[in-house]
XYZ file of N, CA and C in Angstrom:
708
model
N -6.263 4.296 5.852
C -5.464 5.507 5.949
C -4.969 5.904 4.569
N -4.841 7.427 4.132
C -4.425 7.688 3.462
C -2.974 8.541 3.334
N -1.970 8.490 2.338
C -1.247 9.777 2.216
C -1.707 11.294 2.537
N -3.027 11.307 1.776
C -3.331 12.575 1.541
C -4.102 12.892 3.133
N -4.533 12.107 3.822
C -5.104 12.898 5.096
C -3.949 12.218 6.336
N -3.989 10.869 6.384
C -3.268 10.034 7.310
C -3.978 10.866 8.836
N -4.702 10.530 8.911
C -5.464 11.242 10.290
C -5.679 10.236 11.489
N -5.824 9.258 11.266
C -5.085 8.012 12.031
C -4.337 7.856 13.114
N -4.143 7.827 14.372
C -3.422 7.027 15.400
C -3.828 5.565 16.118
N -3.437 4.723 15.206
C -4.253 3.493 16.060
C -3.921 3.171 17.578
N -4.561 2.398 18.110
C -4.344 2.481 19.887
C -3.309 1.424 20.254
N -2.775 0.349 19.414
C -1.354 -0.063 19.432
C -1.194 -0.492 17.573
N 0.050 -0.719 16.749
C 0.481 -0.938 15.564
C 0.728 -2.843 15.600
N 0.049 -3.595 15.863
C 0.173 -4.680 15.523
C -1.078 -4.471 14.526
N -1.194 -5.789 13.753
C -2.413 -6.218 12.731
C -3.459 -6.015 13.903
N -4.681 -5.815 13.327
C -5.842 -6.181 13.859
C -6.154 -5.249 15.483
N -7.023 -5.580 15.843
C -7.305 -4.909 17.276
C -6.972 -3.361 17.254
N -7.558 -2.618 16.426
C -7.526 -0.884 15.904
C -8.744 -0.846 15.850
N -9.599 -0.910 17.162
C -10.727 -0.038 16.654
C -11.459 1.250 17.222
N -10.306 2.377 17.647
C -10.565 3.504 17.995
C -10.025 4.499 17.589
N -10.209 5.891 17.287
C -9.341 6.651 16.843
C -9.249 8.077 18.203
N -8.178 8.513 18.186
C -7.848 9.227 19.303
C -8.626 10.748 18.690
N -9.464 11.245 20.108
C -10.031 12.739 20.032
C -9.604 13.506 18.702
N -8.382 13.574 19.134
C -7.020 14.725 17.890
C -5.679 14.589 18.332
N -5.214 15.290 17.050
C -3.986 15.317 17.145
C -3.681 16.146 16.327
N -2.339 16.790 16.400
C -1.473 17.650 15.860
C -2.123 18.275 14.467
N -1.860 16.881 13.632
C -2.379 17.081 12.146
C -3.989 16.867 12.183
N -4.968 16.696 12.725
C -6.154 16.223 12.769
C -6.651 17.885 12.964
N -5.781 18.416 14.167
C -6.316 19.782 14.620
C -6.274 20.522 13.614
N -4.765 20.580 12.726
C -4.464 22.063 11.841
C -5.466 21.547 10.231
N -5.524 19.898 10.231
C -6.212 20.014 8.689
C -8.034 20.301 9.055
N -8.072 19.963 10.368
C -9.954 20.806 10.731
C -9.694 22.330 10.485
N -8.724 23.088 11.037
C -8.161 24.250 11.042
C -8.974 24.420 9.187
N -8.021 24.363 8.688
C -7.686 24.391 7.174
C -9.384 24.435 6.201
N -10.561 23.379 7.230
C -11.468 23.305 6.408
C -11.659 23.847 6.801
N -12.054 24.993 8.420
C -12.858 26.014 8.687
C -12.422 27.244 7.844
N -10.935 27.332 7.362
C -10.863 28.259 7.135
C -10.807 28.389 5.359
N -11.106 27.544 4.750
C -11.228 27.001 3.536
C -9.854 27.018 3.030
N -8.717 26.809 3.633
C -7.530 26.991 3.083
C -6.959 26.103 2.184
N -6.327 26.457 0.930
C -6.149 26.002 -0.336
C -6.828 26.050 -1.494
N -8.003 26.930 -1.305
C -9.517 26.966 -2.249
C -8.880 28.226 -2.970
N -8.750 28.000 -4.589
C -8.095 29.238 -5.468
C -9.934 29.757 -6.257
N -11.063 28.973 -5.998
C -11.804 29.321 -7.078
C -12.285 29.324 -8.674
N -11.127 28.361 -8.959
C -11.109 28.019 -10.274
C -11.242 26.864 -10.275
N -11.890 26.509 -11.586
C -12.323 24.999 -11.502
C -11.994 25.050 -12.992
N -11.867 23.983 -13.317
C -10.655 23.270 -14.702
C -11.437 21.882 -14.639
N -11.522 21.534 -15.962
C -11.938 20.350 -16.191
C -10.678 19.170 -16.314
N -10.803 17.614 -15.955
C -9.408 17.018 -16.216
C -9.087 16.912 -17.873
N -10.000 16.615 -18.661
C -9.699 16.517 -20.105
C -8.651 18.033 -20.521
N -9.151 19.021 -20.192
C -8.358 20.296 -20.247
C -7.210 20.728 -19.644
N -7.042 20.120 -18.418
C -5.829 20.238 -17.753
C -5.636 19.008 -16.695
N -4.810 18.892 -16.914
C -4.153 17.654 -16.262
C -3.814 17.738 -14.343
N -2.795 19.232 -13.980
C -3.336 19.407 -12.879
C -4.293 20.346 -12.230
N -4.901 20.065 -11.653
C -6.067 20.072 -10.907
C -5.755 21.634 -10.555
N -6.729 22.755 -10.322
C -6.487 23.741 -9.317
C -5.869 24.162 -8.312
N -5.033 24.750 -7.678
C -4.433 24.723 -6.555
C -3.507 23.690 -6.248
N -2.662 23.232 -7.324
C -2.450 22.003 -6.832
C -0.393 22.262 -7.592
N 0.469 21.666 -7.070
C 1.834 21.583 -7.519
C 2.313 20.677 -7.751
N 3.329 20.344 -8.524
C 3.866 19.071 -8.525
C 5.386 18.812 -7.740
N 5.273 17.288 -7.429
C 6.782 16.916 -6.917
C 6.913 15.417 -7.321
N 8.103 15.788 -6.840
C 8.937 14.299 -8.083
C 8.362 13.268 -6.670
N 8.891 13.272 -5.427
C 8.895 12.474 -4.751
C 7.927 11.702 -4.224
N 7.089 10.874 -3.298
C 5.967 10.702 -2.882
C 6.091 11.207 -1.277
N 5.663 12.552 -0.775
C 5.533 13.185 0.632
C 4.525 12.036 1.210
N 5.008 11.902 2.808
C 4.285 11.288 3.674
C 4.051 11.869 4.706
N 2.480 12.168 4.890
C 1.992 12.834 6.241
C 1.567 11.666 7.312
N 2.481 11.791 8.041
C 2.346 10.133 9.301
C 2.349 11.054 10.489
N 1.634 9.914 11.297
C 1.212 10.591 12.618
C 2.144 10.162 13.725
N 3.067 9.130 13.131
C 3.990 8.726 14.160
C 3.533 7.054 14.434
N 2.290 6.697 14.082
C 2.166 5.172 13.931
C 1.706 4.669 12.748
N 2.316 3.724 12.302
C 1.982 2.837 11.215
C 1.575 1.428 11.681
N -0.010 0.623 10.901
C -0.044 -0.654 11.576
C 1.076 -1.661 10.902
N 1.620 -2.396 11.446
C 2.549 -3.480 10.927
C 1.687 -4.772 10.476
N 1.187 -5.059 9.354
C 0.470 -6.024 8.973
C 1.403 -7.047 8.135
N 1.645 -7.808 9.311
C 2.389 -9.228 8.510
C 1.456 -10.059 7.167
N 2.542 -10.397 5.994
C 1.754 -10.839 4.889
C 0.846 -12.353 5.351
N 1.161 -13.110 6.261
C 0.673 -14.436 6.566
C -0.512 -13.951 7.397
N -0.641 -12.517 8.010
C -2.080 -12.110 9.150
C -2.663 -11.375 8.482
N -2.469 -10.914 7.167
C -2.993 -9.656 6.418
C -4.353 -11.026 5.818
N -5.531 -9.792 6.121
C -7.129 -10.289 5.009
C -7.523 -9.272 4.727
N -8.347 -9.343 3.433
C -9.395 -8.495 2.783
C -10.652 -8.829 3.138
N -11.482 -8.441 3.965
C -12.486 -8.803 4.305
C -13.590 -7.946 3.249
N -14.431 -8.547 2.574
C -15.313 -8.252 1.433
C -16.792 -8.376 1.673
N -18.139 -8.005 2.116
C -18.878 -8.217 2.744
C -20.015 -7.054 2.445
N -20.976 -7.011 2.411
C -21.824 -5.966 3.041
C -22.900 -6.834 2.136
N -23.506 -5.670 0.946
C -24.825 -5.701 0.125
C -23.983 -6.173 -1.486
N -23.783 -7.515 -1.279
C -22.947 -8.283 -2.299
C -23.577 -9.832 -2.314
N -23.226 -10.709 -3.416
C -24.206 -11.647 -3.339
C -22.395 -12.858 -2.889
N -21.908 -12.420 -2.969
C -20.331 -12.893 -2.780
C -19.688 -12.620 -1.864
N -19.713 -12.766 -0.397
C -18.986 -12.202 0.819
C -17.775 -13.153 0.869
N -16.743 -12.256 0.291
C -15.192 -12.952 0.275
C -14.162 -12.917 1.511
N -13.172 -13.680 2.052
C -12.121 -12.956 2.958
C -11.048 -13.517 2.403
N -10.147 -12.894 1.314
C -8.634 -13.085 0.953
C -7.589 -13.112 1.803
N -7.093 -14.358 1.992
C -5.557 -14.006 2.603
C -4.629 -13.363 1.352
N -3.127 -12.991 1.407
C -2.203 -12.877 0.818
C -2.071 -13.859 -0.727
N -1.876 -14.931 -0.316
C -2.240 -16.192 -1.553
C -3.208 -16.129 -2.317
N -5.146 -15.680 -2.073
C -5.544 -15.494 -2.565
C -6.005 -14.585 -3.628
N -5.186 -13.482 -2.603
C -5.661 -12.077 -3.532
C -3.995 -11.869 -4.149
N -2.982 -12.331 -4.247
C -2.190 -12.270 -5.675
C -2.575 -13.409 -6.569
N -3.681 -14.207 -6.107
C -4.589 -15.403 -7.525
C -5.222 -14.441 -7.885
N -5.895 -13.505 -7.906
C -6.488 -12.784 -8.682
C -5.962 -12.112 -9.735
N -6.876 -11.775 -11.223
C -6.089 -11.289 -12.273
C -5.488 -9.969 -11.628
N -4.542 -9.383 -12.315
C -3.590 -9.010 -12.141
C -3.646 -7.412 -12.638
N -3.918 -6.497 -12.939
C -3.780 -5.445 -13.371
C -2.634 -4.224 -13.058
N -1.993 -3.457 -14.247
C -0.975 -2.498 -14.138
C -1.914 -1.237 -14.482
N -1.363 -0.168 -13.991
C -2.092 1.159 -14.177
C -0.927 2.299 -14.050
N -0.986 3.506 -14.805
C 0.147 4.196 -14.745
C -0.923 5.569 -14.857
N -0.958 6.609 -13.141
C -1.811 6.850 -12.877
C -1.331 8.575 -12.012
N -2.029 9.341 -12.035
C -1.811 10.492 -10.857
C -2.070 10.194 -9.802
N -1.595 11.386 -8.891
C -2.045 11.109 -7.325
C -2.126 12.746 -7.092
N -3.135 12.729 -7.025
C -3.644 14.397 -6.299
C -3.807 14.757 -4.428
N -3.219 15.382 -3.980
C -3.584 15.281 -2.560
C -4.170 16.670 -2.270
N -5.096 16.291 -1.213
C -5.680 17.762 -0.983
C -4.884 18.728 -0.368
N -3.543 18.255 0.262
C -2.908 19.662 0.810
C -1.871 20.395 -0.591
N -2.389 19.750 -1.462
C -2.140 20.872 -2.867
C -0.826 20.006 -3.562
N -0.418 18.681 -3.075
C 1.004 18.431 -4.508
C 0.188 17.620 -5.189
N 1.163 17.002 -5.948
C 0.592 16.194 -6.936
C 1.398 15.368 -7.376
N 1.616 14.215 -8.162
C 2.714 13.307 -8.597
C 1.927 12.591 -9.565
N 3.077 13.292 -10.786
C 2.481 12.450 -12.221
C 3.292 11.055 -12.615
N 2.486 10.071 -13.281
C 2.877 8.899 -13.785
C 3.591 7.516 -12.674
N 2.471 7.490 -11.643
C 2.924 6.593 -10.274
C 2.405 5.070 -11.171
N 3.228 4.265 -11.410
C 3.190 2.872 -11.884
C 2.430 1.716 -10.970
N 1.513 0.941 -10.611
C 0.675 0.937 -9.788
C 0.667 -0.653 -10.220
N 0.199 -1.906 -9.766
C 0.207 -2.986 -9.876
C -0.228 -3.751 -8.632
N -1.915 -4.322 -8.891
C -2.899 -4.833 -8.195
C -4.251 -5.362 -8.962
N -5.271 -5.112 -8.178
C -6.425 -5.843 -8.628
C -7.315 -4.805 -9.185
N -7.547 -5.146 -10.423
C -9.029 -3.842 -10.848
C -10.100 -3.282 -9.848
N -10.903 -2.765 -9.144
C -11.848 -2.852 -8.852
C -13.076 -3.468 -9.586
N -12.832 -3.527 -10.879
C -13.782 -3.973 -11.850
C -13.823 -5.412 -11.470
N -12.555 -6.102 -11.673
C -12.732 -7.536 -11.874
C -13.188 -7.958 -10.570
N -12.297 -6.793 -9.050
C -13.143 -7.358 -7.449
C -14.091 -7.426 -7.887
N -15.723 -6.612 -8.268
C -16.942 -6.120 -8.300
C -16.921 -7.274 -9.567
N -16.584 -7.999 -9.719
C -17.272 -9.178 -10.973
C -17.232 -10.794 -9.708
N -16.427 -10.612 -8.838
C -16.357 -11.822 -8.041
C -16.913 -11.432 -7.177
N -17.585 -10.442 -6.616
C -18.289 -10.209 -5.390
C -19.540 -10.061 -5.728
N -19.873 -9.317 -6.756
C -21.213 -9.437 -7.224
C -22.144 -8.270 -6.192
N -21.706 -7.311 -6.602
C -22.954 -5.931 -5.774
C -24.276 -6.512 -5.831
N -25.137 -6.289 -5.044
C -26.580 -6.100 -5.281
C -27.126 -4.820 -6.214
N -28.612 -4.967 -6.121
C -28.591 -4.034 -7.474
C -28.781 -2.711 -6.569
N -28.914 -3.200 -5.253
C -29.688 -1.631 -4.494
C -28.402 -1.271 -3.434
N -27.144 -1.846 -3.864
C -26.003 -1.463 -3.427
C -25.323 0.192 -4.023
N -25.076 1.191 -3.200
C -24.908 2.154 -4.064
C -23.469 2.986 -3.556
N -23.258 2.425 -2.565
C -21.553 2.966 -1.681
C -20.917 1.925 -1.352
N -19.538 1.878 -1.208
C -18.697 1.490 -0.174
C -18.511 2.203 0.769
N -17.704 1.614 1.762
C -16.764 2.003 3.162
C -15.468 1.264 3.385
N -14.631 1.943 3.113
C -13.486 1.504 3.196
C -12.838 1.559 4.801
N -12.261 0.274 4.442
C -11.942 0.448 6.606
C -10.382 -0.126 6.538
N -9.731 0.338 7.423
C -8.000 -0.044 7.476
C -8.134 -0.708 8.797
N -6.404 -0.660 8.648
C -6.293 -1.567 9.654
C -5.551 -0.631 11.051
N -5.411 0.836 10.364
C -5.268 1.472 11.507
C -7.045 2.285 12.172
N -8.276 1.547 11.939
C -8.912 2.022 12.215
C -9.695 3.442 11.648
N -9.280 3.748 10.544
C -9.495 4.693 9.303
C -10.620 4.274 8.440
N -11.628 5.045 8.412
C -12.683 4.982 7.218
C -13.038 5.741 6.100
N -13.476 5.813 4.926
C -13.791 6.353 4.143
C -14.573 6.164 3.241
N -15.706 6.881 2.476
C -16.293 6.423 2.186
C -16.374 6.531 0.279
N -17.171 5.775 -0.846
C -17.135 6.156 -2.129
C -18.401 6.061 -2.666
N -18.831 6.444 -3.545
C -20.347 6.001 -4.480
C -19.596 5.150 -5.018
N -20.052 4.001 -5.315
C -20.011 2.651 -5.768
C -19.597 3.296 -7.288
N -20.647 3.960 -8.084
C -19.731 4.222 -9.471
C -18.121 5.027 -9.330
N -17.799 5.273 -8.320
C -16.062 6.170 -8.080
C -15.085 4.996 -8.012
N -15.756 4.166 -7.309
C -15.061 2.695 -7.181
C -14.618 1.800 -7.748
N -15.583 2.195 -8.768
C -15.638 0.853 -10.028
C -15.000 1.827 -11.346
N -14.431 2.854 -11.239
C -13.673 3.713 -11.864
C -12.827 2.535 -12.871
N -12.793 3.065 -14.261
C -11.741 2.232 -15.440
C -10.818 2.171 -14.659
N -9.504 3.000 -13.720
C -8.420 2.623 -13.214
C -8.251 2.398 -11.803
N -9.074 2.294 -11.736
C -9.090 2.044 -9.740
C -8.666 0.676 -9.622
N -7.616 0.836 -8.537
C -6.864 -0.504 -8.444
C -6.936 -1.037 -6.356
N -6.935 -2.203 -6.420
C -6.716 -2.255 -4.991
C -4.628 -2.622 -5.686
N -4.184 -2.190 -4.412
C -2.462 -2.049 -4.931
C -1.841 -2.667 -4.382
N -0.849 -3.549 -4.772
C -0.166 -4.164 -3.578
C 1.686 -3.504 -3.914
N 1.744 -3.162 -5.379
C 3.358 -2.513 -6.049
C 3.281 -1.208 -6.722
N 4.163 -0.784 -5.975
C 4.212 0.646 -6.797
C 5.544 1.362 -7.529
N 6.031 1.172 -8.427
C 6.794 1.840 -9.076
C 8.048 0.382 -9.274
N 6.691 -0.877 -9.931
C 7.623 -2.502 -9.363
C 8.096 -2.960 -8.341
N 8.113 -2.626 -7.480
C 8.508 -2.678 -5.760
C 7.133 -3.229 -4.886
N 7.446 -3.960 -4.171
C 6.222 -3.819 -2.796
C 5.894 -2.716 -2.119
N 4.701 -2.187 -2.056
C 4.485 -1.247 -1.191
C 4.733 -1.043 0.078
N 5.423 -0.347 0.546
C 5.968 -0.216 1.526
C 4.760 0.048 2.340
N 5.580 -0.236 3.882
C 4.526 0.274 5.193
C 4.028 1.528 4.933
N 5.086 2.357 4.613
C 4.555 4.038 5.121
C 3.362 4.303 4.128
N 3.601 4.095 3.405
C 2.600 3.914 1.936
C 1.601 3.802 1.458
N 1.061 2.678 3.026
C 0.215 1.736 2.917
C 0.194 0.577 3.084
N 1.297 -0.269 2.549
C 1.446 -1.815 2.265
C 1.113 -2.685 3.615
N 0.691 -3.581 3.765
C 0.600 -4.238 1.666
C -0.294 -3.824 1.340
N -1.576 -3.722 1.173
C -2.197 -3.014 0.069
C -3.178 -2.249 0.708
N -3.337 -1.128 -0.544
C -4.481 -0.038 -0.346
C -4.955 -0.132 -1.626
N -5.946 0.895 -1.659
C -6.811 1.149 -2.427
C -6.102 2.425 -3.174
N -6.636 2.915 -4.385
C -6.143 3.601 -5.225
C -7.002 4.380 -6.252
N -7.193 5.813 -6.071
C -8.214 5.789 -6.808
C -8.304 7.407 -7.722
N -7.911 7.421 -8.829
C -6.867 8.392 -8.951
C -7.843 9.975 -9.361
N -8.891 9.640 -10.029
C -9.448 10.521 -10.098
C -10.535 11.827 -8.833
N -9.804 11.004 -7.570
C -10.356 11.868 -6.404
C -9.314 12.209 -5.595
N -9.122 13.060 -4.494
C -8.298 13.424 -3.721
C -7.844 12.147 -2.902
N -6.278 11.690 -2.789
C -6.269 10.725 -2.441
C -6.527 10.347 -0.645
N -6.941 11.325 -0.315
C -7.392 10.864 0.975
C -8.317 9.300 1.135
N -9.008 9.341 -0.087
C -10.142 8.669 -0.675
C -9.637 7.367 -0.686
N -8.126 7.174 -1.021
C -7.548 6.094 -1.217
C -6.560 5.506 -0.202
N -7.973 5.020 0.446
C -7.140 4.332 1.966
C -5.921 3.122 1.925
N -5.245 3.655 2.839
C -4.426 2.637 3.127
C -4.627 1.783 4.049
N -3.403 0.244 4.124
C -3.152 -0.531 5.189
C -4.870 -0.912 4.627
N -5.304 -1.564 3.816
C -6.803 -2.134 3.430
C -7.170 -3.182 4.114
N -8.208 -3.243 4.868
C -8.585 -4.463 5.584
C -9.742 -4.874 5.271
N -10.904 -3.755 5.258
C -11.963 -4.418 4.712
C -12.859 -3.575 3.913
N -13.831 -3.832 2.331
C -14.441 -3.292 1.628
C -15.848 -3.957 2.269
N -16.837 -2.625 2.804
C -18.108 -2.631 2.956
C -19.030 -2.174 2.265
N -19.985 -2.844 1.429
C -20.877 -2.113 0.175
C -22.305 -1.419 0.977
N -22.808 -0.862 0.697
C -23.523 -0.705 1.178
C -24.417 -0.111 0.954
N -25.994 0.090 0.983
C -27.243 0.883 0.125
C -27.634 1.997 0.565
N -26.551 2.888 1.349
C -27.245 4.303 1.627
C -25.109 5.064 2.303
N -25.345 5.761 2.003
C -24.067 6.162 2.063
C -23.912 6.584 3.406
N -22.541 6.683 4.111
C -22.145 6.970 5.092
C -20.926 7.536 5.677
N -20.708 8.816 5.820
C -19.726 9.872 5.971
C -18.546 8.518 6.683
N -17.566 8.913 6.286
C -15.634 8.378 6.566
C -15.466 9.282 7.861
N -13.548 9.196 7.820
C -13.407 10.012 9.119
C -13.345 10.836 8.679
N -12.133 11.904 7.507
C -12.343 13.185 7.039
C -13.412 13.456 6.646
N -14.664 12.734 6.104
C -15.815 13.806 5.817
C -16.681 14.425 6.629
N -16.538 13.302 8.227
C -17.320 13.858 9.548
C -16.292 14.728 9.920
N -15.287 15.200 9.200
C -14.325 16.406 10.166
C -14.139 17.512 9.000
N -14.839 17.755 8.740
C -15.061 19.010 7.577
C -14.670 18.828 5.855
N -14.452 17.786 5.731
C -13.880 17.242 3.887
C -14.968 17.144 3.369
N -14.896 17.308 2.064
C -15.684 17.231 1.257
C -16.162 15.466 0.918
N -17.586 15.111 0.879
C -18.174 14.495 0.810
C -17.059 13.122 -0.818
N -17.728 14.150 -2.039
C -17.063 13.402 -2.895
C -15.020 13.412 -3.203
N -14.941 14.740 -3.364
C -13.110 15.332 -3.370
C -12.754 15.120 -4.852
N -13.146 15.603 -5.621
C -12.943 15.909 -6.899
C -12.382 17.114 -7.054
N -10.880 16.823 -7.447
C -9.987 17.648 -7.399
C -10.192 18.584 -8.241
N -10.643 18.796 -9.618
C -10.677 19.269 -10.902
C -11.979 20.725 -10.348
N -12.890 20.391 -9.173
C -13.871 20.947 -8.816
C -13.389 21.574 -7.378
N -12.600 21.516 -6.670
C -11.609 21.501 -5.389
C -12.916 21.275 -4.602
N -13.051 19.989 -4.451
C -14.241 19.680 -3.415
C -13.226 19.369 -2.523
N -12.361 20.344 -1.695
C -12.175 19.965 -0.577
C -12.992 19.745 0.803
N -13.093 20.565 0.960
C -14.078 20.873 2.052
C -15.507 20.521 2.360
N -16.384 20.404 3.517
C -18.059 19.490 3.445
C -17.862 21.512 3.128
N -18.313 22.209 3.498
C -18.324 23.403 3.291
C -18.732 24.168 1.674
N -18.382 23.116 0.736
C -18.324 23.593 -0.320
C -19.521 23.061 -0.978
N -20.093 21.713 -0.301
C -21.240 20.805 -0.508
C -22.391 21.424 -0.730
């Protein structure tokens, strides 16, 4: 799950046992709404080296949360990273293991597709780089699939993933990540719309042919490169 879509209702909020997502809902209906009707698309496209925010896009101090009314509750002693697909390294981290991992800080944007934005979010987790050095991709590995634990998918090209600042997150702004948030950890990935950057992280699937998430089978744009307003599959 993400901030930026949170489209999510799992079928009860304990850890684990989420594996359906309900027809629609409220916010599921008006953000399909939004791609039929291309709403938020200004037409201008800006490069990031040139401008910092993105098209269509505003800033706020705070971090807004679009929740559907359930959050999964993932206790730190039941929480895993399940790591697996087209990798020569199929990992499953508990809590203990994955704060043994090196350690990385990142001080980063967050773009969301319903147009805010929030500069300089302090971020503290695992590189994707150094994951992708202990898991070891195959060479004919070319996506992930990101899967939560409220039953939320999404998908990346393996080079978006392995991005210089892409972090899996467990602290944000020195603090634990909170539930609403995500916590304990999500994914983070700053140079795409953060829908991209699922929360409540349960498991990274690699995989050699790509495969549409939940917002991209409901009208989102495939990649979501803000700088290009790939919101929408529409724009594809």
């Amino acid at each position: 799950m993400s901030d930026d879509a949170d489209p999510r209702v799992p079928q009860d909020n304990a850890a684990g046992g989420l594996s359906s997502l309900p027809a629609d809902t409220k916010l599921t209906a008006t953000k399909q709404r939004w791609a039929r009707e291309g709403k938020f698309l200004t037409g201008r496209v800006t490069r990031p080296e040139e401008d910092r925010l993105p098209p269509g896009q505003h800033l706020v101090r705070d971090w807004p949360v679009l929740d559907l009314g359930m959050q999964p509750r993932v206790p730190l002693e039941r929480w895993r990273l399940d790591i697996d697909g087209a990798i020569e390294n199929a990992v499953s981290w508990d809590w203990d293991t994955f704060k043994a991992q090196k350690q990385t800080r990142e001080v980063t944007d967050i773009h969301c597709v319903t147009t805010w934005s929030r500069y300089d979010n302090r971020w503290e987790g695992v590189a994707t780089r150094d994951l992708l050095d202990v898991v070891m991709p195959k060479m004919e590995a070319t996506h992930v699939m990101l899967h939560s634990y409220d039953g939320y998918t999404t998908n990346l090209a393996l080079e978006d993933f392995a991005a210089e600042d892409a972090l899996v997150v467990h602290s944000w702004e020195g603090q634990p990540l909170t539930r609403e948030h995500g916590g304990p950890v999500r994914l983070v990935v700053p140079h795409l719309y953060f829908w991209k950057s699922a929360k409540w992280l349960k498991r990274i699937e690699f995989r050699t042919s790509d495969k549409r998430g939940f917002w991209e089978e409901n009208g989102y744009h495939n990649h979501a490169d803000p700088w290009k307003e790939e919101r929408y599959s529409a724009d594809e």
